[in-house]
CSV table of C-alpha atoms in Angstrom, one decimal:
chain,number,residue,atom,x,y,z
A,1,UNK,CA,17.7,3.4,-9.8
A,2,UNK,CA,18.2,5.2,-6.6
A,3,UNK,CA,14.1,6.1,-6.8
A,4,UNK,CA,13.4,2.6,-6.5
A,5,UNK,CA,16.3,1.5,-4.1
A,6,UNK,CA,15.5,4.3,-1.6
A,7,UNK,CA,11.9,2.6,-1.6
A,8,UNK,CA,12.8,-0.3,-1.2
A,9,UNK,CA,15.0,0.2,2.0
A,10,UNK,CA,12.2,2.5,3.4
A,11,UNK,CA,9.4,-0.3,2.8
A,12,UNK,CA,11.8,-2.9,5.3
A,13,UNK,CA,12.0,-0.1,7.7
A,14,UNK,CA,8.2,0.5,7.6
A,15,UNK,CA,7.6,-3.2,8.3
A,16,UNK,CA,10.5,-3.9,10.7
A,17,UNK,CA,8.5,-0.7,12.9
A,18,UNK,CA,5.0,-2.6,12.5
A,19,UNK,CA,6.4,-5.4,13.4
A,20,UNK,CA,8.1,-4.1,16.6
A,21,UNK,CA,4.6,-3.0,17.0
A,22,UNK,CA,3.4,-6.4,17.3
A,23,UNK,CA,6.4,-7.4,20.0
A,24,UNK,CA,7.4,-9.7,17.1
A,25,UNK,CA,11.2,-9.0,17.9
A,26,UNK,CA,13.4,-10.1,14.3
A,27,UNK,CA,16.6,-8.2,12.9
A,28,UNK,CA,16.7,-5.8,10.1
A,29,UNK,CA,18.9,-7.5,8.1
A,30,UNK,CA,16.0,-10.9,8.4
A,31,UNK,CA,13.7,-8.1,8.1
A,32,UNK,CA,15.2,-6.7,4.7
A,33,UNK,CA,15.7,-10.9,3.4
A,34,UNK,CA,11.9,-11.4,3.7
A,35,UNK,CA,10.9,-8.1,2.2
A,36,UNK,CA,13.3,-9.1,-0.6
A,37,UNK,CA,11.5,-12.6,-1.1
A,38,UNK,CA,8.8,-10.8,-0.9
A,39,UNK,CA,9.5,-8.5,-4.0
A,40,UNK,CA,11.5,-11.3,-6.0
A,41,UNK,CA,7.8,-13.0,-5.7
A,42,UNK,CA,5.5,-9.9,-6.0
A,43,UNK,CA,7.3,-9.8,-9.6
A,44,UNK,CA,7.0,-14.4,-10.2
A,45,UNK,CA,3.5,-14.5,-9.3
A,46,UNK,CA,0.4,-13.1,-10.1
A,47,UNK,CA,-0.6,-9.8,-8.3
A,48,UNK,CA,1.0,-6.7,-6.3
A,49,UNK,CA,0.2,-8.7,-3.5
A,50,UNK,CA,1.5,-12.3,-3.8
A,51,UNK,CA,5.3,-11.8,-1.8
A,52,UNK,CA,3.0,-10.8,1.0
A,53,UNK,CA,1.8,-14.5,1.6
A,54,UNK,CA,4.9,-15.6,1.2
A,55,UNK,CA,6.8,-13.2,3.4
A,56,UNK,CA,3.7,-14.1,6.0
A,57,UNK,CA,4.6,-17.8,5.8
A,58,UNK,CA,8.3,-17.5,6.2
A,59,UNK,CA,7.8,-15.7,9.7
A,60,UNK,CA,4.9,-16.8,10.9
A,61,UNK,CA,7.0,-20.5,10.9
A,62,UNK,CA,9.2,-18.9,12.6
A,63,UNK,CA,6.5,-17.5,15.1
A,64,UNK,CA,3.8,-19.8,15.6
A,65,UNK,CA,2.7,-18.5,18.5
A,66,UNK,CA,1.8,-15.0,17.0
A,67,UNK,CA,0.8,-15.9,13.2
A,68,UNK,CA,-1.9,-13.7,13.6
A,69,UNK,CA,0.3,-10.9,14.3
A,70,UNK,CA,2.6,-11.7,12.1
A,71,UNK,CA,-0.7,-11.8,9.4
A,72,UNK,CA,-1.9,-8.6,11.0
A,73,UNK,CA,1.7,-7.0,10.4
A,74,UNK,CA,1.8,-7.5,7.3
A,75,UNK,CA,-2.0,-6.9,6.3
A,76,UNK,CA,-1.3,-3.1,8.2
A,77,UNK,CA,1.9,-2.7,6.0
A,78,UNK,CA,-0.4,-3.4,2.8
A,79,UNK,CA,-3.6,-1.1,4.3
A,80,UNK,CA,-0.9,1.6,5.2
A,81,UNK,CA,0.8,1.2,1.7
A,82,UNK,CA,-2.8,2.0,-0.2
A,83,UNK,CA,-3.2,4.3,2.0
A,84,UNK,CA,-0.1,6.2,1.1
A,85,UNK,CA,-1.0,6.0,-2.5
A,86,UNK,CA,-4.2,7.3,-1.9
A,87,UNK,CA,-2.9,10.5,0.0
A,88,UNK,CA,-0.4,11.3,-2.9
A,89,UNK,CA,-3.5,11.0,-5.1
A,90,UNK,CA,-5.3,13.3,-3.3
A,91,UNK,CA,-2.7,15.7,-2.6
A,92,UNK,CA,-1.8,16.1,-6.4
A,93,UNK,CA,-5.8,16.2,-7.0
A,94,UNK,CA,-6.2,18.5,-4.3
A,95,UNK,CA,-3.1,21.1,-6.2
A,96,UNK,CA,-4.5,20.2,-9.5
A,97,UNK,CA,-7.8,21.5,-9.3
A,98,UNK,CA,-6.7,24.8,-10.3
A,99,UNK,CA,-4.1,24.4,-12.9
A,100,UNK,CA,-5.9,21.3,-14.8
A,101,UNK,CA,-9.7,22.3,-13.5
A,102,UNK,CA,-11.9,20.9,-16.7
A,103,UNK,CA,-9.0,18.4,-17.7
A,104,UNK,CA,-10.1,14.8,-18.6
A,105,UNK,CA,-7.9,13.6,-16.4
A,106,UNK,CA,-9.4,15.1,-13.3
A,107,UNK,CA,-13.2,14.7,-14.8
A,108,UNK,CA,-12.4,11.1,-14.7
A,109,UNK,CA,-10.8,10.3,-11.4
A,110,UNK,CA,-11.5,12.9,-8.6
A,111,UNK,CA,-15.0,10.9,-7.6
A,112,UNK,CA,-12.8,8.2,-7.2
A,113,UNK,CA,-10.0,10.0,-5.8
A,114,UNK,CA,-12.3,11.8,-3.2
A,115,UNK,CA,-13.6,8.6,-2.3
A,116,UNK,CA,-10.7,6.7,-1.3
A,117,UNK,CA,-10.0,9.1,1.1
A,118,UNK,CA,-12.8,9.1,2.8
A,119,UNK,CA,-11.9,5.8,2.9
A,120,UNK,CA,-8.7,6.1,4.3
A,121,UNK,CA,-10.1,9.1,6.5
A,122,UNK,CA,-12.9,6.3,7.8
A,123,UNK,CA,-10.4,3.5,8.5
A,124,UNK,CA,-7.9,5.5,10.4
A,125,UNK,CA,-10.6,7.4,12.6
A,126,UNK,CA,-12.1,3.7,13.7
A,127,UNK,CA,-8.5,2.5,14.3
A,128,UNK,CA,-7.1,6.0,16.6
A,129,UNK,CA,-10.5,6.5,18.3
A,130,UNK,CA,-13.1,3.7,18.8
A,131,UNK,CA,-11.8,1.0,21.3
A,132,UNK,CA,-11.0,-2.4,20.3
A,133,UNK,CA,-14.0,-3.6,22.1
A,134,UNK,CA,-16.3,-1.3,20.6
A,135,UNK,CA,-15.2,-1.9,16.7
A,136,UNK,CA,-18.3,-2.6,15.1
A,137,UNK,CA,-16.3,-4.5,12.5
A,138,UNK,CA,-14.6,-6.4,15.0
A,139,UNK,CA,-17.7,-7.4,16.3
A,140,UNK,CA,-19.1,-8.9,13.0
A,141,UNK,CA,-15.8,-10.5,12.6
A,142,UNK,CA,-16.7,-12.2,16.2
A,143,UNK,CA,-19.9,-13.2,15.6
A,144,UNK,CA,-19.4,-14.3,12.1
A,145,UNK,CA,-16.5,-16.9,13.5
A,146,UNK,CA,-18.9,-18.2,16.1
A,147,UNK,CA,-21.1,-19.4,13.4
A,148,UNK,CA,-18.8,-20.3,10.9
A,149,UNK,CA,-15.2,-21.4,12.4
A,150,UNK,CA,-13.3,-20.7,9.4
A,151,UNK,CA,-13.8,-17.3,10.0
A,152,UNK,CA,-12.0,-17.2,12.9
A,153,UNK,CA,-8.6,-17.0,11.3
A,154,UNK,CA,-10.0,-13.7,9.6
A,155,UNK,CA,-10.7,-12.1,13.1
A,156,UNK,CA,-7.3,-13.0,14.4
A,157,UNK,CA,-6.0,-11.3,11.7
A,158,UNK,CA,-8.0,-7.8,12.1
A,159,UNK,CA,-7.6,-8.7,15.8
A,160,UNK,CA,-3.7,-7.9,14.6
A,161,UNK,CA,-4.6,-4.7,12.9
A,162,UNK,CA,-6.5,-3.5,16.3
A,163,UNK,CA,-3.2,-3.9,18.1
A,164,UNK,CA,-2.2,-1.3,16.2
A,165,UNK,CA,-4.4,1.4,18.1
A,166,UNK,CA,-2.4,2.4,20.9
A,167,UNK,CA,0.7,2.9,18.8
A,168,UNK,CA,-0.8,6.0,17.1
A,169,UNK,CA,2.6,7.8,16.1
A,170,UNK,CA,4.4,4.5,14.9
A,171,UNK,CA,1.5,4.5,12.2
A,172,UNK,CA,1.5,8.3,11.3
A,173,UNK,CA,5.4,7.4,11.2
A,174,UNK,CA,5.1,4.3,9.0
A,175,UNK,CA,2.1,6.4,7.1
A,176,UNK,CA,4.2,9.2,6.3
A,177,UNK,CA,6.8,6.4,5.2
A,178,UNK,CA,4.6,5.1,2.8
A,179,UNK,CA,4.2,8.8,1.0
A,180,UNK,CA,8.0,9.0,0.6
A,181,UNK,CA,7.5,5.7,-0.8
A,182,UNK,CA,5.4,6.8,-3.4
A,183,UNK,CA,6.6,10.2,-3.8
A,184,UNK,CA,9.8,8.3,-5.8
A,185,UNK,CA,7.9,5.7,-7.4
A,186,UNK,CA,6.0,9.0,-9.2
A,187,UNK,CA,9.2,10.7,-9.3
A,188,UNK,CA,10.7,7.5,-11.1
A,189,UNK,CA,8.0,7.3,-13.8
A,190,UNK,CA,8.0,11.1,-14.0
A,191,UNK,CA,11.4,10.5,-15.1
A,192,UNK,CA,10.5,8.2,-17.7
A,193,UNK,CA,7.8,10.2,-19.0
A,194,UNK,CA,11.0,13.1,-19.6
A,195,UNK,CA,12.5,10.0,-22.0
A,196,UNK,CA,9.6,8.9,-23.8
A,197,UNK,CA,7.0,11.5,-24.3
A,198,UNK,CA,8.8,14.6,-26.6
A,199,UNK,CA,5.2,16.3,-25.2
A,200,UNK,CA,5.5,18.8,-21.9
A,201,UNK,CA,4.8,16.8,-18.5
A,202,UNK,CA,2.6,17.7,-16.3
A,203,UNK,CA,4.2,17.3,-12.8
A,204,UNK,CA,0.7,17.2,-10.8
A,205,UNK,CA,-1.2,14.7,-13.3
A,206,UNK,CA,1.7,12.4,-12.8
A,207,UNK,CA,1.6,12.7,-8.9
A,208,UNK,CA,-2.6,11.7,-9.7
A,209,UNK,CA,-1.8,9.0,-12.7
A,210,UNK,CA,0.8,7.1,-11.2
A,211,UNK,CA,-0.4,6.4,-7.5
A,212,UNK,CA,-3.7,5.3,-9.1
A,213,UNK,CA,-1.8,3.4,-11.8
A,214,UNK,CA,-0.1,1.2,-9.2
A,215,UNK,CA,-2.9,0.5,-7.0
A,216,UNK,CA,-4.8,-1.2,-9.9
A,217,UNK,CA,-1.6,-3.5,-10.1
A,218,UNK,CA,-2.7,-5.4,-7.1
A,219,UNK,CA,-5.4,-6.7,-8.7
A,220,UNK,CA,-4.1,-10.6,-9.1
A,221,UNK,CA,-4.1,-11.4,-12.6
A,222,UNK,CA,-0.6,-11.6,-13.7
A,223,UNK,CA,3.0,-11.3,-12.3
A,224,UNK,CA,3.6,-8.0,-11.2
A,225,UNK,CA,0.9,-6.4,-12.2
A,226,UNK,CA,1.8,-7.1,-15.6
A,227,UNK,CA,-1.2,-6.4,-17.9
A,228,UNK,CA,-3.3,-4.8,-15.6
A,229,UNK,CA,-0.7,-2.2,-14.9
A,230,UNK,CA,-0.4,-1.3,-18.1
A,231,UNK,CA,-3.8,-0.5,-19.3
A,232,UNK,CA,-4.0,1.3,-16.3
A,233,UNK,CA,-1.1,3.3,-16.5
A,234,UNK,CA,-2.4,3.7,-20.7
A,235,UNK,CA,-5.4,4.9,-19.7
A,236,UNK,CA,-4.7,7.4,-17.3
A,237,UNK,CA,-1.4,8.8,-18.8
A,238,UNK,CA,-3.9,9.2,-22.2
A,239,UNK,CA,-5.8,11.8,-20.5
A,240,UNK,CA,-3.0,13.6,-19.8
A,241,UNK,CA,-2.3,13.7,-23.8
A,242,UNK,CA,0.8,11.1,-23.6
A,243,UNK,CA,0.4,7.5,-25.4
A,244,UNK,CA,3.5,6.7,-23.1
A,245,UNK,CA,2.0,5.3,-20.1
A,246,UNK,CA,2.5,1.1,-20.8
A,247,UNK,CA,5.9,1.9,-21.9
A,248,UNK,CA,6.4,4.0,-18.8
A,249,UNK,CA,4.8,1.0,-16.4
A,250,UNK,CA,7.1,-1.3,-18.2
A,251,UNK,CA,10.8,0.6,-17.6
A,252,UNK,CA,9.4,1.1,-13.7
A,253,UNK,CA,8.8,-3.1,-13.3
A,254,UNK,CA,11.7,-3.5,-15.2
A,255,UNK,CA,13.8,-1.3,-12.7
Protein backbone atom coordinates (compact mmCIF):
# COMPACT_ATOMS: atom_id res chain seq x y z
CA UNK A 1 0.00 0.00 0.00
CA UNK A 2 2.45 2.72 0.81
CA UNK A 3 4.59 1.29 -2.54
CA UNK A 4 1.85 2.24 -4.66
CA UNK A 5 0.68 5.51 -2.80
CA UNK A 6 4.12 6.94 -2.74
CA UNK A 7 3.88 6.48 -6.70
CA UNK A 8 1.18 7.80 -7.05
CA UNK A 9 1.87 11.20 -5.25
CA UNK A 10 5.29 11.25 -7.04
CA UNK A 11 3.63 10.67 -10.70
CA UNK A 12 1.23 14.26 -9.84
CA UNK A 13 4.42 15.93 -8.94
CA UNK A 14 6.27 14.69 -12.10
CA UNK A 15 3.36 16.14 -14.19
CA UNK A 16 2.51 19.28 -12.15
CA UNK A 17 6.75 20.07 -13.03
CA UNK A 18 6.14 19.30 -16.92
CA UNK A 19 3.46 21.13 -16.81
CA UNK A 20 5.00 24.22 -15.26
CA UNK A 21 7.36 23.55 -18.05
CA UNK A 22 4.83 24.29 -20.52
CA UNK A 23 3.77 27.84 -18.60
CA UNK A 24 0.51 25.91 -18.19
CA UNK A 25 0.00 27.41 -14.53
CA UNK A 26 -2.88 24.82 -12.53
CA UNK A 27 -2.67 23.85 -8.72
CA UNK A 28 -1.47 20.70 -7.30
CA UNK A 29 -4.35 19.79 -5.64
CA UNK A 30 -6.23 20.15 -9.69
CA UNK A 31 -3.13 18.65 -10.67
CA UNK A 32 -3.46 15.49 -8.28
CA UNK A 33 -7.76 15.33 -9.32
CA UNK A 34 -6.84 14.85 -12.97
CA UNK A 35 -3.99 12.39 -12.34
CA UNK A 36 -6.58 10.57 -10.25
CA UNK A 37 -9.24 10.50 -13.14
CA UNK A 38 -6.66 9.56 -14.91
CA UNK A 39 -5.81 6.31 -12.98
CA UNK A 40 -9.62 5.59 -12.05
CA UNK A 41 -9.81 5.37 -16.09
CA UNK A 42 -6.35 3.78 -16.90
CA UNK A 43 -8.02 0.87 -14.72
CA UNK A 44 -12.16 1.34 -16.77
CA UNK A 45 -10.78 1.34 -20.09
CA UNK A 46 -8.72 -0.49 -22.22
CA UNK A 47 -4.92 0.07 -22.06
CA UNK A 48 -2.06 1.63 -19.60
CA UNK A 49 -2.61 4.58 -21.48
CA UNK A 50 -6.42 5.42 -21.78
CA UNK A 51 -6.63 8.16 -18.45
CA UNK A 52 -4.04 9.97 -20.44
CA UNK A 53 -6.75 11.14 -23.12
CA UNK A 54 -8.88 11.73 -20.70
CA UNK A 55 -6.74 13.76 -18.33
CA UNK A 56 -5.59 15.61 -21.81
CA UNK A 57 -9.28 16.55 -22.40
CA UNK A 58 -10.15 17.80 -19.01
CA UNK A 59 -7.28 20.44 -19.26
CA UNK A 60 -6.88 21.18 -22.47
CA UNK A 61 -10.86 22.56 -22.02
CA UNK A 62 -9.72 24.30 -19.62
CA UNK A 63 -6.76 25.71 -21.84
CA UNK A 64 -7.71 25.99 -25.31
CA UNK A 65 -5.23 28.21 -26.13
CA UNK A 66 -2.34 25.72 -25.34
CA UNK A 67 -3.93 22.10 -26.16
CA UNK A 68 -0.95 21.30 -27.79
CA UNK A 69 1.00 21.85 -24.76
CA UNK A 70 -1.18 20.50 -22.70
CA UNK A 71 -0.97 17.15 -25.35
CA UNK A 72 2.76 17.62 -25.35
CA UNK A 73 2.70 17.57 -21.40
CA UNK A 74 1.24 14.75 -21.10
CA UNK A 75 2.77 12.80 -24.11
CA UNK A 76 6.48 13.85 -22.22
CA UNK A 77 5.07 12.43 -18.88
CA UNK A 78 4.24 9.04 -20.76
CA UNK A 79 7.83 9.16 -22.95
CA UNK A 80 9.61 9.92 -19.59
CA UNK A 81 7.52 7.22 -17.70
CA UNK A 82 8.89 4.36 -20.35
CA UNK A 83 11.73 5.72 -20.10
CA UNK A 84 12.10 5.19 -16.47
CA UNK A 85 11.08 1.62 -16.87
CA UNK A 86 13.51 1.14 -19.27
CA UNK A 87 16.50 2.42 -17.05
CA UNK A 88 15.43 0.20 -14.16
CA UNK A 89 15.55 -2.60 -16.74
CA UNK A 90 18.73 -1.89 -17.71
CA UNK A 91 20.20 -1.17 -14.52
CA UNK A 92 19.08 -4.60 -13.01
CA UNK A 93 20.36 -6.15 -16.48
CA UNK A 94 23.33 -4.34 -16.33
CA UNK A 95 23.95 -5.90 -12.20
CA UNK A 96 22.64 -9.15 -13.35
CA UNK A 97 24.99 -10.11 -15.91
CA UNK A 98 27.19 -11.60 -13.47
CA UNK A 99 25.10 -13.24 -10.93
CA UNK A 100 22.41 -14.79 -13.53
CA UNK A 101 25.01 -14.72 -16.66
CA UNK A 102 23.48 -17.96 -18.81
CA UNK A 103 19.96 -17.59 -17.13
CA UNK A 104 16.86 -17.74 -19.39
CA UNK A 105 15.77 -14.86 -18.18
CA UNK A 106 18.63 -12.72 -19.35
CA UNK A 107 19.11 -14.96 -22.79
CA UNK A 108 15.66 -13.86 -23.51
CA UNK A 109 15.43 -10.19 -22.85
CA UNK A 110 18.90 -8.29 -22.78
CA UNK A 111 18.67 -7.75 -26.91
CA UNK A 112 15.58 -6.23 -26.07
CA UNK A 113 16.72 -4.58 -22.99
CA UNK A 114 19.84 -3.10 -24.66
CA UNK A 115 17.78 -1.88 -27.26
CA UNK A 116 15.41 0.23 -25.57
CA UNK A 117 18.06 2.08 -24.29
CA UNK A 118 19.56 3.03 -27.04
CA UNK A 119 16.30 4.08 -27.53
CA UNK A 120 15.95 6.10 -24.74
CA UNK A 121 19.81 7.11 -25.01
CA UNK A 122 18.71 8.37 -28.85
CA UNK A 123 15.60 10.25 -27.83
CA UNK A 124 17.05 12.19 -25.08
CA UNK A 125 20.37 13.18 -26.99
CA UNK A 126 18.00 14.68 -30.00
CA UNK A 127 15.89 16.45 -27.27
CA UNK A 128 19.26 18.10 -24.98
CA UNK A 129 21.36 18.75 -28.02
CA UNK A 130 19.97 19.26 -31.63
CA UNK A 131 17.92 22.53 -31.84
CA UNK A 132 14.29 22.66 -32.38
CA UNK A 133 14.79 23.89 -35.81
CA UNK A 134 17.25 21.38 -36.79
CA UNK A 135 15.04 18.15 -35.46
CA UNK A 136 14.96 16.01 -38.37
CA UNK A 137 11.79 14.49 -36.95
CA UNK A 138 10.36 17.69 -36.51
CA UNK A 139 10.90 18.47 -39.91
CA UNK A 140 9.03 15.37 -41.32
CA UNK A 141 6.37 16.16 -38.93
CA UNK A 142 6.34 19.74 -40.89
CA UNK A 143 6.30 18.58 -44.17
CA UNK A 144 4.05 15.74 -43.68
CA UNK A 145 1.20 18.35 -42.24
CA UNK A 146 1.74 20.49 -45.28
CA UNK A 147 0.57 17.79 -47.43
CA UNK A 148 -1.79 16.20 -45.29
CA UNK A 149 -3.58 18.78 -42.71
CA UNK A 150 -4.51 16.17 -40.32
CA UNK A 151 -1.17 15.84 -39.45
CA UNK A 152 -0.81 18.97 -38.20
CA UNK A 153 -2.32 18.25 -34.87
CA UNK A 154 0.63 15.53 -34.56
CA UNK A 155 3.32 18.32 -35.02
CA UNK A 156 1.77 20.52 -32.45
CA UNK A 157 1.99 17.91 -30.20
CA UNK A 158 5.88 16.94 -30.69
CA UNK A 159 6.11 20.81 -31.20
CA UNK A 160 5.10 20.39 -27.16
CA UNK A 161 7.76 17.83 -26.51
CA UNK A 162 10.49 20.22 -28.21
CA UNK A 163 9.59 22.82 -25.61
CA UNK A 164 10.99 20.72 -23.37
CA UNK A 165 14.70 21.29 -24.50
CA UNK A 166 15.76 24.12 -22.70
CA UNK A 167 14.51 22.82 -19.40
CA UNK A 168 17.19 20.15 -19.30
CA UNK A 169 17.30 19.62 -15.42
CA UNK A 170 13.37 19.68 -14.95
CA UNK A 171 13.51 16.48 -17.20
CA UNK A 172 16.62 14.71 -15.57
CA UNK A 173 14.45 15.79 -12.30
CA UNK A 174 11.09 14.36 -13.56
CA UNK A 175 13.42 11.37 -15.13
CA UNK A 176 14.93 10.44 -12.06
CA UNK A 177 11.18 10.70 -10.64
CA UNK A 178 9.98 8.22 -12.87
CA UNK A 179 12.87 5.57 -11.49
CA UNK A 180 11.65 6.04 -7.91
CA UNK A 181 8.42 5.38 -9.45
CA UNK A 182 9.24 2.20 -10.62
CA UNK A 183 11.76 1.31 -8.13
CA UNK A 184 8.37 0.61 -5.70
CA UNK A 185 6.25 -0.67 -8.26
CA UNK A 186 9.21 -3.63 -8.38
CA UNK A 187 9.53 -3.37 -4.87
CA UNK A 188 5.65 -3.92 -4.48
CA UNK A 189 5.52 -7.02 -6.65
CA UNK A 190 8.85 -8.16 -5.10
CA UNK A 191 6.78 -8.22 -2.16
CA UNK A 192 4.24 -10.34 -3.49
CA UNK A 193 6.59 -12.69 -5.00
CA UNK A 194 7.78 -13.18 -0.88
CA UNK A 195 3.80 -14.33 -0.39
CA UNK A 196 3.26 -16.43 -3.22
CA UNK A 197 6.30 -18.15 -4.46
CA UNK A 198 7.72 -20.64 -1.32
CA UNK A 199 10.88 -20.62 -4.06
CA UNK A 200 14.04 -18.04 -3.26
CA UNK A 201 13.55 -14.55 -5.07
CA UNK A 202 15.79 -13.24 -7.08
CA UNK A 203 16.01 -9.44 -6.20
CA UNK A 204 17.71 -8.40 -9.69
CA UNK A 205 15.44 -10.61 -12.09
CA UNK A 206 12.55 -8.86 -10.46
CA UNK A 207 14.09 -5.27 -10.92
CA UNK A 208 14.41 -6.90 -15.04
CA UNK A 209 10.74 -8.80 -14.99
CA UNK A 210 8.75 -6.31 -13.64
CA UNK A 211 9.65 -3.02 -15.50
CA UNK A 212 9.24 -5.05 -18.69
CA UNK A 213 6.13 -6.64 -17.38
CA UNK A 214 4.41 -3.29 -17.04
CA UNK A 215 5.50 -1.70 -20.20
CA UNK A 216 3.65 -4.53 -22.18
CA UNK A 217 0.50 -3.30 -20.15
CA UNK A 218 0.15 -0.32 -22.40
CA UNK A 219 -0.61 -2.20 -25.12
CA UNK A 220 -4.62 -1.31 -25.40
CA UNK A 221 -6.47 -4.41 -25.26
CA UNK A 222 -8.16 -4.51 -22.06
CA UNK A 223 -8.69 -2.37 -18.91
CA UNK A 224 -5.60 -2.04 -17.11
CA UNK A 225 -3.60 -3.98 -18.78
CA UNK A 226 -5.59 -6.80 -17.85
CA UNK A 227 -4.67 -9.91 -19.95
CA UNK A 228 -1.83 -8.61 -21.56
CA UNK A 229 -0.19 -7.90 -18.19
CA UNK A 230 -0.51 -11.11 -17.11
CA UNK A 231 0.99 -13.20 -19.72
CA UNK A 232 3.62 -10.88 -19.61
CA UNK A 233 4.32 -10.88 -16.14
CA UNK A 234 3.79 -15.25 -16.55
CA UNK A 235 6.23 -15.34 -18.99
CA UNK A 236 8.90 -13.43 -17.63
CA UNK A 237 8.55 -14.45 -13.92
CA UNK A 238 8.64 -18.31 -15.58
CA UNK A 239 12.18 -17.81 -16.49
CA UNK A 240 13.01 -16.92 -13.31
CA UNK A 241 11.56 -20.48 -12.05
CA UNK A 242 8.26 -18.98 -10.36
CA UNK A 243 4.70 -19.92 -11.90
CA UNK A 244 3.61 -16.78 -9.68
CA UNK A 245 3.87 -13.95 -12.05
CA UNK A 246 -0.21 -13.47 -13.17
CA UNK A 247 -1.03 -13.86 -9.61
CA UNK A 248 1.57 -11.35 -8.80
CA UNK A 249 0.24 -8.78 -11.77
CA UNK A 250 -3.17 -9.30 -10.35
CA UNK A 251 -2.57 -8.33 -6.30
CA UNK A 252 -0.37 -5.12 -7.92
CA UNK A 253 -3.72 -3.87 -10.19
CA UNK A 254 -5.74 -4.84 -7.50
CA UNK A 255 -3.65 -2.50 -4.98
Amino acid sequence: IFATAASTLIAITRWQLLLEAQGIQISWIKTAKLSLIGVFFNLALPGAVSGDIVKAFYIARENPGKRGHVFGSILFDRIVGVSGLVLIATLGLGLALGPLQGSKLIQSVWGFVLLCFLGVVFFYSLLFFVPTERDPVLRFFRASSAKFKKAGSITRIYEGVRNYHPHRKMVLKSLGLSCVIHFFAALSCLQFFYILDTGTPDLLGAFIAVPLGLLVTAVPVAPAGVGTGHAAFSWLFLLLGSTAGANIFSLSVVF
